[in-house]
Every structure is written in structure tokens, then in C-alpha cells.
XYZ file of C-alpha atoms in Angstrom:
204
model
C -0.003 0.324 0.116
C 1.550 3.468 -1.047
C 1.596 6.515 0.573
C -0.550 9.027 -1.220
C 1.147 10.976 -4.020
C 1.383 14.529 -3.790
C 1.128 17.014 -6.610
C 4.641 17.304 -8.914
C 6.028 14.850 -11.966
C 4.610 11.687 -12.470
C 6.066 8.516 -10.688
C 8.780 6.927 -12.522
C 6.950 2.941 -12.862
C 10.783 1.554 -12.937
C 11.948 3.412 -9.821
C 9.158 1.743 -8.310
C 10.363 -1.402 -9.653
C 13.870 -1.003 -8.317
C 12.895 -0.133 -5.100
C 10.176 -3.188 -4.468
C 13.117 -5.035 -6.070
C 15.370 -3.650 -3.394
C 13.146 -4.119 -0.565
C 12.499 -8.039 -1.690
C 15.944 -8.836 -1.584
C 16.929 -7.650 1.431
C 13.853 -8.967 3.693
C 15.145 -12.285 2.071
C 18.789 -12.100 3.091
C 18.418 -10.090 6.255
C 15.213 -10.164 7.780
C 13.279 -6.867 8.890
C 16.128 -5.712 10.909
C 18.411 -5.735 7.367
C 16.137 -3.839 5.275
C 16.268 -0.253 6.378
C 14.842 2.366 4.342
C 18.221 3.438 4.128
C 19.664 0.098 2.604
C 16.957 -0.394 0.630
C 17.508 3.171 -0.771
C 21.104 2.074 -1.941
C 20.781 -0.861 -3.331
C 18.123 0.664 -5.226
C 20.138 3.324 -6.618
C 17.905 6.204 -4.807
C 17.898 8.771 -2.328
C 15.668 7.827 1.207
C 12.987 10.820 0.322
C 12.159 9.213 -2.912
C 11.355 5.830 -0.789
C 9.471 7.570 1.775
C 7.908 9.670 -0.704
C 6.124 5.962 -1.959
C 5.971 4.440 1.213
C 4.810 5.698 4.595
C 7.365 2.600 6.718
C 9.552 -0.073 5.510
C 6.659 -2.689 6.671
C 4.075 -1.203 4.264
C 7.163 -1.338 1.297
C 7.953 -4.768 2.711
C 4.353 -5.710 2.599
C 4.305 -4.663 -1.125
C 7.230 -6.205 -2.071
C 6.521 -9.311 -0.803
C 2.786 -9.193 -2.876
C 4.870 -8.738 -6.044
C 5.820 -11.880 -6.216
C 2.435 -13.709 -6.301
C 1.388 -14.365 -9.780
C -1.861 -12.760 -10.818
C -3.576 -15.694 -11.939
C -3.183 -17.148 -7.970
C -5.960 -14.299 -7.310
C -9.235 -14.778 -8.999
C -10.871 -11.675 -9.383
C -14.369 -10.643 -7.493
C -16.002 -11.170 -10.758
C -14.781 -14.488 -11.510
C -15.819 -15.726 -8.320
C -19.295 -14.616 -8.482
C -19.779 -15.945 -11.891
C -17.730 -19.581 -12.067
C -17.650 -22.542 -10.260
C -15.351 -22.578 -7.443
C -13.914 -26.134 -8.906
C -13.184 -24.318 -12.534
C -11.610 -21.810 -10.530
C -9.499 -24.263 -8.990
C -8.879 -25.928 -11.292
C -7.138 -23.058 -13.481
C -5.025 -21.959 -10.292
C -3.271 -24.980 -9.748
C -0.323 -25.499 -12.095
C 0.481 -21.524 -11.005
C -0.060 -22.779 -7.108
C 2.208 -25.567 -7.120
C 4.857 -23.835 -8.882
C 4.803 -20.880 -6.386
C 4.925 -22.757 -3.392
C 7.436 -25.340 -4.821
C 10.087 -22.811 -4.911
C 12.704 -21.593 -3.310
C 11.905 -18.082 -3.066
C 8.163 -18.439 -1.916
C 9.829 -20.970 1.010
C 12.707 -18.017 2.042
C 9.674 -16.222 1.666
C 7.280 -17.735 3.817
C 9.739 -18.437 6.619
C 11.175 -14.804 6.668
C 7.552 -13.481 7.240
C 6.469 -16.545 9.722
C 9.593 -15.117 11.528
C 8.596 -11.757 11.636
C 5.130 -12.168 13.038
C 5.931 -11.714 16.480
C 9.307 -9.802 16.367
C 8.101 -7.255 14.007
C 3.900 -7.363 14.599
C 3.497 -3.877 12.496
C 4.945 -5.852 9.235
C 2.630 -8.741 9.625
C -0.307 -6.362 10.261
C 0.384 -4.437 6.826
C 0.606 -7.756 4.996
C -2.426 -8.672 6.566
C -4.570 -5.671 6.070
C -3.697 -4.895 2.647
C -2.790 -8.367 1.061
C -4.054 -11.683 2.927
C -7.860 -10.112 4.022
C -8.649 -9.318 0.550
C -8.193 -13.032 -0.490
C -9.719 -14.401 2.613
C -12.354 -12.661 1.444
C -12.244 -14.150 -1.594
C -11.833 -17.464 -0.656
C -15.020 -17.391 1.906
C -16.939 -16.233 -1.167
C -16.130 -19.376 -3.118
C -16.577 -21.418 -0.116
C -19.771 -20.273 0.736
C -20.651 -20.784 -3.240
C -19.562 -24.253 -2.548
C -22.046 -24.868 0.287
C -24.708 -23.489 -1.753
C -23.723 -26.673 -4.181
C -23.632 -29.103 -1.751
C -19.859 -29.564 -2.262
C -19.289 -28.329 0.960
C -21.097 -29.206 4.186
C -23.419 -26.127 5.038
C -22.730 -25.761 8.806
C -18.666 -25.902 8.389
C -16.691 -22.668 9.254
C -15.111 -21.009 6.160
C -12.542 -19.317 8.331
C -11.717 -22.602 9.561
C -11.507 -24.037 5.984
C -9.258 -21.163 4.911
C -6.973 -21.676 7.852
C -6.459 -25.297 6.900
C -5.590 -24.695 3.421
C -3.318 -22.270 4.270
C -1.994 -24.118 7.539
C -1.440 -27.475 5.587
C 0.360 -25.631 2.455
C 2.880 -23.735 4.727
C 3.516 -26.571 7.102
C 4.710 -28.772 3.917
C 6.470 -25.627 2.618
C 8.990 -25.418 5.483
C 9.579 -29.083 5.755
C 13.066 -29.454 5.892
C 12.871 -31.570 2.242
C 9.945 -29.528 0.904
C 8.351 -31.224 -1.967
C 8.842 -29.835 -6.010
C 6.037 -28.609 -8.087
C 5.041 -31.776 -8.999
C 4.322 -33.312 -5.597
C 2.849 -29.954 -5.088
C 0.370 -30.005 -7.494
C -0.504 -33.872 -6.201
C -0.679 -32.503 -2.185
C -2.552 -29.216 -3.020
C -5.444 -31.212 -5.435
C -6.031 -33.245 -2.227
C -5.862 -30.591 0.258
C -8.760 -28.676 -1.591
C -10.351 -32.537 -2.045
C -10.677 -32.582 1.783
C -12.058 -29.604 2.107
C -14.846 -30.470 -1.329
C -13.279 -27.671 -3.149
C -11.865 -29.823 -5.659
C -13.225 -33.233 -7.335
C -10.394 -34.962 -9.928
C -11.458 -35.888 -13.159
C -11.171 -39.728 -14.313
C -7.935 -38.805 -16.056
C -6.170 -37.040 -13.165
């Protein structure tokens, strides 16, 4: 979530990209402590004031930098959630979800975010507010549709089901020997099937 921009010259998208990339790299390499605004600005090749004009805090900046790593096809639009069956949405996003979850960068980011939840609650608060909550709302809408269709039990709590899905993948990613993309695809299919959001076709 960027800070509001005042009057003046239009922002350079390349500068934004450089700052976000620098923030992500430093966060992965050194954690929140090693990703100060000064260090981010130096790596991006800009002044600190340039960074502060765009983001109100390093937590907001890191949260957006992490968000930039998530492929767009992993997040359905509200229109898709309203118009498409949950099974269709899941099938469309499965390949990208497996590739992303199996990547070393995602594993490193997950470990960093989990480790920062207690030591730097402002980072998790920013990421939760701007990025996690909107996705949870979309997932909850999908689950409600699946409940109406009878695929998910009507008395199931969507919040609990979301925690189960996210927690299962997070725990699997953080194992000492995490699965590759093929095994992650199989595992995610199994998780969604247990919830009731995925029904394998005879070919799969």
C-alpha cells in the first residue's frame, strides 16, 4: 500500500520497481532488521526521500514487495468468484499455485514472514490488512458458493477451512525437504479435495 502522492512530476514506474526489488532482496537476505529504508534506497540507487515519498514505512514497503511475487493468476477476481464455479477457479490456478509454492523464493519468504510475525508485528499487520484479508474474503465467497452447491458441508466454518488450507501448504513448504512442483500439485489437489473444493477428473 503506497503512500498518497502529492503534486509534481509523475512517478517513474521503473523507480518503483527498483525499490520493490531491493526491499524484497534485502528482506529475504537479512530479514526486517537488515532492510532499513536507507539500505533499500542504496540498493535501488535512489535517495531515501524518494522511498519515503512512496511508502510511509518500511513495513508497508516490504509488504507490497512480498505481494509483487505472487502471480496474478493465483488470485481470482471478484467477478470470477461470482460467475465461475469453485472447481473451475481451482483447476485454473492449480499449476501456478504448485509452481509458486515449490519455489525456493516462496519458501524463503514464508519463513521470513512467519519469523517476523512476533518480532515485527507491524509488518504482518500491514501484509494482513492490505493483502491477506482481501484474499480471505474471496476464498470465503468461493466456499459459500460451494456450500450452496453441496460440495462443502453447510455447517462448515469458512474461516476454519481457509486456515486449514493455508496452514497445510505453509507447513508442507517449511519442511526440511519440501516437495517439488509435481508433488506440491498432488498435495494441493488432495487438500482442496478434502475441503470439498476439488473433484479429480478420471484422467487425473
